[in-house]
Coordinates of C-alpha atoms and ligand atoms in Angstrom, one line a residue:
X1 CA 6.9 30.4 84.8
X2 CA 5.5 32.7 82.4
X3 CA 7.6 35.9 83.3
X4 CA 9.3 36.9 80.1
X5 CA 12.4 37.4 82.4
X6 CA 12.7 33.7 83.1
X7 CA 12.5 32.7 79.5
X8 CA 15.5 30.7 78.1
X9 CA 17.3 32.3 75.2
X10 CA 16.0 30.4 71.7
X11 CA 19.6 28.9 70.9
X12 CA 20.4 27.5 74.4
X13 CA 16.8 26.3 74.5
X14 CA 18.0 24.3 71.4
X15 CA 21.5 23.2 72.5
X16 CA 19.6 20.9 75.2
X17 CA 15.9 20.6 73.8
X18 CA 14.6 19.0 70.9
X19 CA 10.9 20.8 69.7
X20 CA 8.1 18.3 68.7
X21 CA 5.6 20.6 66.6
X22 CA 2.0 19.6 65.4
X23 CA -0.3 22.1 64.0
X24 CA -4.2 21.6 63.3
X25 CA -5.3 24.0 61.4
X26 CA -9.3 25.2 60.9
X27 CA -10.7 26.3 57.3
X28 CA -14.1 27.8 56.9
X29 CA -15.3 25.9 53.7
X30 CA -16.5 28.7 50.8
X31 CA -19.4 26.4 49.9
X32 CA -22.6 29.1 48.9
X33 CA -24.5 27.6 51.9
X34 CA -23.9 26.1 55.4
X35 CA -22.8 22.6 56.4
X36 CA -26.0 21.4 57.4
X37 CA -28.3 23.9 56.5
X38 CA -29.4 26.3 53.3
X39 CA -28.4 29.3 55.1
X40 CA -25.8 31.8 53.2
X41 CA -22.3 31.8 54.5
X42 CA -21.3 35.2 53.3
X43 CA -19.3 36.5 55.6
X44 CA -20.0 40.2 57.2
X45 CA -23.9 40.2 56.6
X46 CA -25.9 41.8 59.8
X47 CA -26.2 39.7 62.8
X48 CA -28.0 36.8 63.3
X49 CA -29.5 37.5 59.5
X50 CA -28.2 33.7 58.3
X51 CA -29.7 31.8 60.6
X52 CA -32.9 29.3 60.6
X53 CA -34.2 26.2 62.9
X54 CA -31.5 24.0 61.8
X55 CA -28.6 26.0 63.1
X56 CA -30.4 27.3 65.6
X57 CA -31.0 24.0 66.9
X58 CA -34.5 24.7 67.2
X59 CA -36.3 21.3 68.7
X60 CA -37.6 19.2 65.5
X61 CA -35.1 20.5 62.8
X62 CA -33.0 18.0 61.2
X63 CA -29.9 18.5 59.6
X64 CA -29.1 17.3 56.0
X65 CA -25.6 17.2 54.8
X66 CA -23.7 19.6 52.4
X67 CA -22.6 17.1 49.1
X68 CA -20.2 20.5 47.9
X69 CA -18.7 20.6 51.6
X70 CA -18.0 17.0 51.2
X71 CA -16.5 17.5 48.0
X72 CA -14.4 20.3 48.7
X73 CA -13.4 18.0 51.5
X74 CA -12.2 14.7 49.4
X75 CA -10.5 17.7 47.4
X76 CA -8.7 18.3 49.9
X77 CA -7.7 15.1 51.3
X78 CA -6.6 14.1 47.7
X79 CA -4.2 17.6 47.5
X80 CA -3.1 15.9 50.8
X81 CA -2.2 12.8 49.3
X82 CA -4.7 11.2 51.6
X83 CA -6.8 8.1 51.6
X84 CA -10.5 8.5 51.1
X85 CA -12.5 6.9 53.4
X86 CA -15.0 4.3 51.9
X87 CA -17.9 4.7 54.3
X88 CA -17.5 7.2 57.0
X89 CA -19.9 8.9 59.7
X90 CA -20.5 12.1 61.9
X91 CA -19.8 11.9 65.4
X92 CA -21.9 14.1 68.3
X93 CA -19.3 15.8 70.2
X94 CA -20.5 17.4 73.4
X95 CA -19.6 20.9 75.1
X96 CA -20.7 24.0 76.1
X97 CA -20.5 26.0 73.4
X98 CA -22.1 29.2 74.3
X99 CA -22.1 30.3 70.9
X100 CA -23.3 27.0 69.7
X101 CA -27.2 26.6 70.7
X102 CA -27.2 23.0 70.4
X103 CA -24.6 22.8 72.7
X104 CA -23.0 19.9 71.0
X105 CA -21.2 20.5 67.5
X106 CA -21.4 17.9 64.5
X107 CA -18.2 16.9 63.4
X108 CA -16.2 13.6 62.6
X109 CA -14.3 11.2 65.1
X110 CA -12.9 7.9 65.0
X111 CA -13.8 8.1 61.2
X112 CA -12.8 11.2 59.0
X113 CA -13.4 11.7 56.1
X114 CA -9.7 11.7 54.9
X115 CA -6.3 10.0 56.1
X116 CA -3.0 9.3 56.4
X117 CA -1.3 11.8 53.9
X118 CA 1.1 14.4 53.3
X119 CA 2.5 17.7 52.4
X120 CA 6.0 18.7 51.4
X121 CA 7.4 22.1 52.7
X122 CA 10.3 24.3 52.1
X123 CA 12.5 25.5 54.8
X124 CA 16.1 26.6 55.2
X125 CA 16.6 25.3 51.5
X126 CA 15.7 21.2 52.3
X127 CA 12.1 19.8 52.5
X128 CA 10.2 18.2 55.3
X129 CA 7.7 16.6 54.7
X130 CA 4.8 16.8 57.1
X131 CA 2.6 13.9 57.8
X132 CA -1.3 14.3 57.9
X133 CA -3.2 12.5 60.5
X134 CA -6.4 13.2 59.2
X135 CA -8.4 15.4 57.5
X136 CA -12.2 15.9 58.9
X137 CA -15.6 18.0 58.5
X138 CA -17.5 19.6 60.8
X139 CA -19.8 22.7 61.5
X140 CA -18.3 25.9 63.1
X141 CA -19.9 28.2 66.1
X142 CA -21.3 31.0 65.9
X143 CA -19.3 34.2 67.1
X144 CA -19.1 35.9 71.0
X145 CA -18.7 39.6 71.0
X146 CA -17.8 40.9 74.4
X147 CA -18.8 44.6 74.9
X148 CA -17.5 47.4 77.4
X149 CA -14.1 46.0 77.9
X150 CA -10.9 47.2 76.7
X151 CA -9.7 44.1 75.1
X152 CA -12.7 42.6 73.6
X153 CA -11.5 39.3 75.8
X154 CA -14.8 38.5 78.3
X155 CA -12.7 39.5 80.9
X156 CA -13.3 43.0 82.0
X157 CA -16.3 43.0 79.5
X158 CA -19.8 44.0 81.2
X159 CA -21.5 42.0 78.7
X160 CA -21.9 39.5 75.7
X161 CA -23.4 39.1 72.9
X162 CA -23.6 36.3 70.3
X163 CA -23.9 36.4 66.6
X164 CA -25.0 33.2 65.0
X165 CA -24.5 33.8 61.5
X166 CA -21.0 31.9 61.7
X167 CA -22.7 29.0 63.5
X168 CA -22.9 26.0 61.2
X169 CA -20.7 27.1 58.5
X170 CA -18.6 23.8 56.8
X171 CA -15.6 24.0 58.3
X172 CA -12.3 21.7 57.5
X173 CA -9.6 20.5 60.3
X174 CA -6.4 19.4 58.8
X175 CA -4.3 17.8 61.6
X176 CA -0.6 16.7 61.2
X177 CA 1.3 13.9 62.7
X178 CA 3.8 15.4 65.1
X179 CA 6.7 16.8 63.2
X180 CA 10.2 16.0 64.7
X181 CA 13.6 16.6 64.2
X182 CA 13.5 20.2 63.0
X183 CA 15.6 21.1 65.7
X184 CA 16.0 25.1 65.7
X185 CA 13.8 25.4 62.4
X186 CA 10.8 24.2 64.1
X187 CA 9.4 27.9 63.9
X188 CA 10.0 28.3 60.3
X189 CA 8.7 24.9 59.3
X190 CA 5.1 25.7 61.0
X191 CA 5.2 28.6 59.2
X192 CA 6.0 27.4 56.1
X193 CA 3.8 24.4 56.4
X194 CA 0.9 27.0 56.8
X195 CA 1.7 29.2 54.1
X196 CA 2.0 26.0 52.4
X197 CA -1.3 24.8 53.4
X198 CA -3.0 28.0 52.5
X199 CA -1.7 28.6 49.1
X200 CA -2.7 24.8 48.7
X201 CA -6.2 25.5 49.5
X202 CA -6.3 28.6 47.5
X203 CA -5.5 26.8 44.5
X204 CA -8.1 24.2 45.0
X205 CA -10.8 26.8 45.3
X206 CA -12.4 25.6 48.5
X207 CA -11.7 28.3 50.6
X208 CA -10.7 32.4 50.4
X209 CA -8.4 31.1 53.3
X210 CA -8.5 35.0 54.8
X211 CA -6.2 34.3 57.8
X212 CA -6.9 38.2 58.8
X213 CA -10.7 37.3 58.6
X214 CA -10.7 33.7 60.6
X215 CA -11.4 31.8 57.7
X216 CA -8.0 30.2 57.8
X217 CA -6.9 29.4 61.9
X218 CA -4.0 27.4 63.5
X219 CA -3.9 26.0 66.5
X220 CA 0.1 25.2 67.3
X221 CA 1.3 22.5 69.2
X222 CA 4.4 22.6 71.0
X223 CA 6.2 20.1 73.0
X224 CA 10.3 20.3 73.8
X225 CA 12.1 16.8 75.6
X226 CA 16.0 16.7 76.5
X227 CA 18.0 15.9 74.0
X228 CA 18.9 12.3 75.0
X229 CA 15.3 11.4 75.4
X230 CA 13.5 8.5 74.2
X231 CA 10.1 9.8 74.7
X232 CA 8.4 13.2 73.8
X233 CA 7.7 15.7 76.1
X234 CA 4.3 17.3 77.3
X235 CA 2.6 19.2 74.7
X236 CA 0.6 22.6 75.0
X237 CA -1.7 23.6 72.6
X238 CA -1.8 27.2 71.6
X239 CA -5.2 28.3 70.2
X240 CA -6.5 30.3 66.9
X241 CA -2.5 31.7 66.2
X242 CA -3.9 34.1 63.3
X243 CA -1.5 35.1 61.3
X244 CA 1.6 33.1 59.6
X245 CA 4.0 35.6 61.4
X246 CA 2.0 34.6 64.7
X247 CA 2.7 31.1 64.2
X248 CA 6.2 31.3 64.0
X249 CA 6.4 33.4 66.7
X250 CA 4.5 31.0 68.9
X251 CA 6.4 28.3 68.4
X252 CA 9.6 30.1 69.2
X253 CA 7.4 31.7 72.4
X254 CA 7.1 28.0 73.8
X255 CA 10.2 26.5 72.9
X256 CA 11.3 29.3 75.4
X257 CA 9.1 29.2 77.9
X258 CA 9.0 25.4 78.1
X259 CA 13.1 24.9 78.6
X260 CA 12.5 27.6 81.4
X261 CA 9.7 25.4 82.9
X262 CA 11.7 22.1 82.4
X263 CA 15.2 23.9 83.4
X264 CA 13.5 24.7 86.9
X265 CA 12.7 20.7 87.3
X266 CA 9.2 21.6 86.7
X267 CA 6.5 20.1 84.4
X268 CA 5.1 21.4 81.8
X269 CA 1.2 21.4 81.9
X270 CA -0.9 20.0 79.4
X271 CA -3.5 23.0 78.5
X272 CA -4.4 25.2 75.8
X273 CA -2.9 28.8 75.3
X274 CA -4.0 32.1 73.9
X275 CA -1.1 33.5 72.2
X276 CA -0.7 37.7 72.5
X277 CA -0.3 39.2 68.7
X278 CA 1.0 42.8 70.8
X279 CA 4.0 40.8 72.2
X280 CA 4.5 37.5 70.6
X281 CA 4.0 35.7 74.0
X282 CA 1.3 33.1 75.0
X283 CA -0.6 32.4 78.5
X284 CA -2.6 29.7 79.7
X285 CA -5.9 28.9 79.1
X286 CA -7.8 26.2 80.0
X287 CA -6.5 22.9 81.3
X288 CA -6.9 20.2 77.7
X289 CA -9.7 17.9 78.2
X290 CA -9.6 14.5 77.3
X291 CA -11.4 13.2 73.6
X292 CA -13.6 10.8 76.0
X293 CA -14.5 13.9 77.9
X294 CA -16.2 15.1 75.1
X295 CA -18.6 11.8 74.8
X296 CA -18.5 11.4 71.1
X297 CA -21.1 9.1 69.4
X298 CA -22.2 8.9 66.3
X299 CA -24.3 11.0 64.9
X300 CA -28.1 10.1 64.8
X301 CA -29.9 12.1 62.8
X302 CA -27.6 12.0 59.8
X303 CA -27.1 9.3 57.1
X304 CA -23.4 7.7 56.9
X305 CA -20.8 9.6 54.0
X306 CA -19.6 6.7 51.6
X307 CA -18.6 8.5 48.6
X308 CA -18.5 6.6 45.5
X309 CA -15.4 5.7 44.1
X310 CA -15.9 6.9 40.9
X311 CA -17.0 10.2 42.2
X312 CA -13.8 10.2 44.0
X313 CA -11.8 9.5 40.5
X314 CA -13.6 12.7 39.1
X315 CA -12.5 14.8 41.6
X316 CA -9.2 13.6 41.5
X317 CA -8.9 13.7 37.7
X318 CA -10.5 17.6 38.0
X319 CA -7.7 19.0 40.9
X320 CA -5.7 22.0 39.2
X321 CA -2.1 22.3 39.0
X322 CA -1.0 22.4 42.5
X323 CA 1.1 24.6 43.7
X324 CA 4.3 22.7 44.6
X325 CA 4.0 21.2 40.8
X326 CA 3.4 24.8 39.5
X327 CA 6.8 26.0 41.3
X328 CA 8.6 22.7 40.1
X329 CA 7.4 24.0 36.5
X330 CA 8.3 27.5 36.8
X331 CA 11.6 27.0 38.1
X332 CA 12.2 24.9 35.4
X333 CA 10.9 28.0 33.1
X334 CA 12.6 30.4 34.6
X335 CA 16.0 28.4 35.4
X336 CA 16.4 29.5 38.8
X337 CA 17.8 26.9 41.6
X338 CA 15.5 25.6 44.6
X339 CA 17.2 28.2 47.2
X340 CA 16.5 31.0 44.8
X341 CA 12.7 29.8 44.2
X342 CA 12.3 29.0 47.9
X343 CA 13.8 32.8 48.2
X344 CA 11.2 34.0 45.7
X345 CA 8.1 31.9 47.5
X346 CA 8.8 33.7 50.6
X347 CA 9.1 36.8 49.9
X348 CA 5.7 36.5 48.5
X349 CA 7.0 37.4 44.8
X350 CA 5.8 34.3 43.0
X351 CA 2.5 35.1 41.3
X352 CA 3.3 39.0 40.9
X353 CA 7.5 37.6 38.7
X354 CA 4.4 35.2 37.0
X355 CA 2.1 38.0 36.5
X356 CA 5.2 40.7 34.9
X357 CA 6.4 37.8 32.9
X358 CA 3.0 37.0 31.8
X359 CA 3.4 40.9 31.1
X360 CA 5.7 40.3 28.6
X361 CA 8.6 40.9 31.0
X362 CA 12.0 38.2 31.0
X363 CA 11.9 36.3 34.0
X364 CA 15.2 37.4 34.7
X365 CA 14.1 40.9 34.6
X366 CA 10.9 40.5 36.6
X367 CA 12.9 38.3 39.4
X368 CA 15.7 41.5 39.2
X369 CA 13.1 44.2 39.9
X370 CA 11.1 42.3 42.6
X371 CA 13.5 41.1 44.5
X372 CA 15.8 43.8 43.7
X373 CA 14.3 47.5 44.0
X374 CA 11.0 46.9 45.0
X375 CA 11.7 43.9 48.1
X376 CA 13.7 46.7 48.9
X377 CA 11.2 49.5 49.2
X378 CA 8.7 46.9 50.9
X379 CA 11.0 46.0 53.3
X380 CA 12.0 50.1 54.0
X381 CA 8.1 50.8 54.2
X382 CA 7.2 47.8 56.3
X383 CA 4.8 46.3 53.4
X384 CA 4.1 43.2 51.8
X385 CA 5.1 42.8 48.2
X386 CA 1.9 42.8 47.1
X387 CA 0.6 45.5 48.5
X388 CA 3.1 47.9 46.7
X389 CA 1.7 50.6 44.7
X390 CA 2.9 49.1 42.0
X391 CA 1.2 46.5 39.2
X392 CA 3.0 43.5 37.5
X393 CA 2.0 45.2 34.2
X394 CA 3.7 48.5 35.0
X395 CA 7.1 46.9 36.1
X396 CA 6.7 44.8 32.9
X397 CA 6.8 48.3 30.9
X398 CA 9.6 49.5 33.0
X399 CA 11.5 46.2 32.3
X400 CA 10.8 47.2 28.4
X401 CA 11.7 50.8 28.2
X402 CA 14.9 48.9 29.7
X403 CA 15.2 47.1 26.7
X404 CA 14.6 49.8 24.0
X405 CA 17.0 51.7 25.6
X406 CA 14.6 54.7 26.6
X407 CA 16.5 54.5 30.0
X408 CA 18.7 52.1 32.0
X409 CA 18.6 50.8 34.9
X410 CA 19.9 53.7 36.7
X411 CA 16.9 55.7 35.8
X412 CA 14.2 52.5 35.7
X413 CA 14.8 52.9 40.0
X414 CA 13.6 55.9 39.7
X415 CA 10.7 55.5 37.6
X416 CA 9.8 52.7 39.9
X417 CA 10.4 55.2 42.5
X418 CA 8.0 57.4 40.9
X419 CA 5.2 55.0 40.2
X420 CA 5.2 53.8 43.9
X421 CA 4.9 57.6 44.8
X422 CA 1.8 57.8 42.7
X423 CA 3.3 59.9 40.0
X424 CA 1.6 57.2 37.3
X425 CA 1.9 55.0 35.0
X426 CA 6.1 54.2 33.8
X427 CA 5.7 56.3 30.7
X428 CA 4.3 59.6 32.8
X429 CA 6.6 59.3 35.3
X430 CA 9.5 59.3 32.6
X431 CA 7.5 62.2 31.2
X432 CA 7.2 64.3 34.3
X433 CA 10.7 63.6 35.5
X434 CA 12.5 63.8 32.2
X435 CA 14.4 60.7 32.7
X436 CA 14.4 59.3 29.2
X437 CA 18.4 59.0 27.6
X438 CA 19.4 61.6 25.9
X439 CA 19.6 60.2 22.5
X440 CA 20.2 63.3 20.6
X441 CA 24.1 63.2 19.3
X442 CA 23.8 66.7 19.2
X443 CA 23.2 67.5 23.3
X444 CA 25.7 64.2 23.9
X445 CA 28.5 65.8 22.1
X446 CA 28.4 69.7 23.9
X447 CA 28.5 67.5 27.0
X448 CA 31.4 65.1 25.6
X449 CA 33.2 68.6 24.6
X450 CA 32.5 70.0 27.4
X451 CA 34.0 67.6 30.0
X452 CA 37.3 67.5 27.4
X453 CA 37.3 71.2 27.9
X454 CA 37.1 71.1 31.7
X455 CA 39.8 68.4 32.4
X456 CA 43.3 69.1 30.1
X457 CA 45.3 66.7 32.4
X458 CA 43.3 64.2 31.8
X459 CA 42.8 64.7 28.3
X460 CA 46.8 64.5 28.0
X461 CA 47.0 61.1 29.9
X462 CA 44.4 59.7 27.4
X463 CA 46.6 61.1 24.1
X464 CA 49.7 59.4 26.3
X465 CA 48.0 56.5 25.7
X466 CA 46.2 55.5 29.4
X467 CA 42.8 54.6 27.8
X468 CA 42.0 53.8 31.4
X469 CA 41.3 57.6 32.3
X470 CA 38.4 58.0 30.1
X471 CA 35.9 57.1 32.8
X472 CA 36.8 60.2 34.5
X473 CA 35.1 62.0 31.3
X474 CA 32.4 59.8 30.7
X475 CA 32.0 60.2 34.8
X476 CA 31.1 64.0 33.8
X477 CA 29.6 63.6 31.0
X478 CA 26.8 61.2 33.1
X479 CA 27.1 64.0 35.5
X480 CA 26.6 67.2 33.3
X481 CA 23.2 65.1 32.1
X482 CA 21.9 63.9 35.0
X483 CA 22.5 60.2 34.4
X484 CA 20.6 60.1 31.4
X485 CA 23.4 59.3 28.7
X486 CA 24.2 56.2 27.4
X487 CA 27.6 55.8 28.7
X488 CA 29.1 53.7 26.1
X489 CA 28.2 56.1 23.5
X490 CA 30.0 58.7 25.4
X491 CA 32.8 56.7 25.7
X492 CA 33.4 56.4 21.6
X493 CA 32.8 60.0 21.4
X494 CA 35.4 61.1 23.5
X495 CA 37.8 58.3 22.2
X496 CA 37.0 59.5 18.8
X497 CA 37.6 63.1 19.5
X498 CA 41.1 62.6 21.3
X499 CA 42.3 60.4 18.8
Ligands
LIG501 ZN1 -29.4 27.6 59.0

């Protein structure tokens, strides 16, 4: 039922569907050392160079937790709106994890660390807010490379190898409840909840939450029942979606393919999928195993977690201004309403209209050129936002040679123009091009004498009394100097020399 042919288009989907979403997502704690271990977990250093007994699982090593991983964690379940657990353990949970050598990874089970907590998001101009099961620590594998394919998937490889450097690196799982009645913004509100999520954990400073280098990953569950339903439908679990475009587009993918599977009278199978970045569709993986299949139990060779509740008041009193907060409070600044801030959030334009204003730019201004001129350009070119060619700073000095009257707004596109071609700072490229005003009265009035000159009919109109047809002059005065009058000052000129 995976043939892309047999897919059900996304709005009939949703005219007899309703999408139950989850998401779990995976964050590689930036603690200096691993989870259970003193090993370095920079990320990128030769293989198998950060490795030692412990997460090797080498017989006779013990494992002694991280106390900053299990601070960044209560950090995290706080942001969350979470409860803290008072005394909490690790939990065995067995596999085969071929690029695990213990073949059983540490992590947390009937008792996380964190609880029962929340996160609002942003979507289609209302808020959902999306319910966190839990929030738990555990250790991450180590990496498989398969070599000689064409993919990089084992399949069609002629060998693997592993690299163990990643292998017990603190890593946090933040699950949701399951998020209903989103109806055909179920896409959107995964995304946003992970985009949410990751600027969360970027402000707390426990992770560089790199999607692009697996330090932030989702796994995306989807589930779709009939309309009329009383219960929820089967759900399928889409694995390490690595991108926040991917997410979205996953969801969509199985919203699709699931009304195609239940439209055929079929049922959908519980199983993780691999979702395809090339063309936005997923394909099974494995079928989903069972938690008892996993025979959890608790963890022997470490010592319970009970974090002191004073401890926990700290690092509660020490969280920064979060990020929904800091939007609440710069919305506020800049007087803008919640669709136009929810506007700015995604098009990514928040901390680059903070850093222009911070430039000394109006927030007016700095909102008119981001989202104006330069979302433009980034949307012609394909780019992010902040990956123009372009710094807050320099639109700041664009925004003021606005204001000094140096040139308008006109010619400010096309310094912005020139700056994103690489022609400079604002100032050269006003330089190079010549785009300043003219501001001499002298140059202004051969061109305002000029255009009187060239257009008699006109001119007699005007002296007849139709004001009105003064733009046609100041039209060629602008022309005669490339734009770069200032167009009321024409205006009086002419008036004054006709009257
Ligand atoms: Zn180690």
């Amino acid at each position: 039922m995976t043939e892309l042919s047999q897919l059900v288009p996304y709005d009939e989907a949703l005219s007899r569907y309703e999408p139950v979403i989850g998401l779990e997502t995976h964050v590689e704690l930036g603690t200096a050392t691993k989870m259970f271990c003193g090993c370095p977990t920079t990320f990128g250093l030769e293989p198998n160079s950060a490795v030692c007994p412990v997460c090797l699982g080498l017989p006779g090593s013990l494992p002694v937790a991280n106390r900053a991983a299990i601070e960044y964690t209560i950090r995290i379940g706080l942001a969350l709106n979470c409860s803290i657990a008072t005394w909490c353990r690790f939990a065995r949970k067995n596999y085969f994890y071929p690029d695990m050598p213990k073949d059983f990874q540490i992590s947390q089970y009937d008792e996380p660390l964190c609880t029962d907590g929340w996160l609002d998001v942003a979507t289609g101009g209302s808020t959902v807010r999306v319910g966190i099961e839990r929030v738990h620590l555990e250790e991450d594998t180590g990496k498989s490379l398969h070599m000689g394919g064409a993919t990089g998937r084992i399949h069609g490889a002629e060998y693997s190898l592993v690299d163990y450097n990643r292998a017990g690196i603190p890593l946090v799982e933040v699950v949701t409840k399951p998020v209903a009645g989103t109806g055909a913004l179920a896409p959107e509100t995964a995304r946003a909840y992970v985009t949410e999520l990751r600027d969360l954990l970027r402000s707390l400073g426990v992770s560089d939450v790199r999607m692009e280098e697996g330090s932030l990953r989702c796994d995306v569950n989807v589930s779709l029942a009939p309309r009329a339903a009383t219960e929820w439908g089967t759900r399928t679990e889409t694995k390490n979606v690595n991108s926040l475009r991917s997410v979205e587009r996953a969801v969509r993918f199985e919203i699709e393919r699931q009304a195609a599977v239940l439209d055929a009278g079929q049922k959908v199978l519980q199983e993780t999928r691999h979702f395809h970045e090339d063309n936005g569709t997923t394909t099974a993986g494995r079928s989903k195993e069972e938690a008892q299949d996993y025979r959890y139990f608790p963890e022997p060779d470490l010592v319970p977690v009970a974090p002191d509740r004073d401890w926990v008041e700290q690092i509660r009193a020490s969280l920064p201004e979060l990020p929904a907060a800091r939007r609440a409070r710069l919305q506020a600044e800049w007087g803008l309403s919640e669709l136009e801030m929810t506007q700015l959030q995604n098009a990514g334009a928040l901390d680059l209209i903070g850093a222009t204003v911070a430039a000394g730019a109006s927030a007016a201004d700095a909102r008119k050129w981001w989202m104006g001129e330069l979302a433009r350009h980034a949307n012609a070119t394909g780019t992010d936002l902040a990956a123009l060619a372009i710094t807050p700073a320099q639109v700041a000095r664009v925004s003021s040679l606005v204001k000094a009257g140096t040139i308008n707004d006109k010619l400010a596109r096309q310094v912005l123009d020139g700056v994103l071609a690489g022609e400079g700072d604002p100032d050269a490229v006003v330089a190079a091009r010549g785009l300043a005003i003219v501001s001499d009265e002298g140059a202004l009035m051969s061109a305002v004498e000029a255009a009187i000159a060239a257009d008699p009919d006109v001119v007699a109109k005007i002296r007849d009394g139709k004001t009105a047809a003064v733009g046609a002059l100041v039209g060629a005065v602008m022309k005669a100097t490339g734009g770069r009058a200032d167009a009321n000052r024409a205006r009086e000129l002419i008036l004054e020399q006709l009257s």
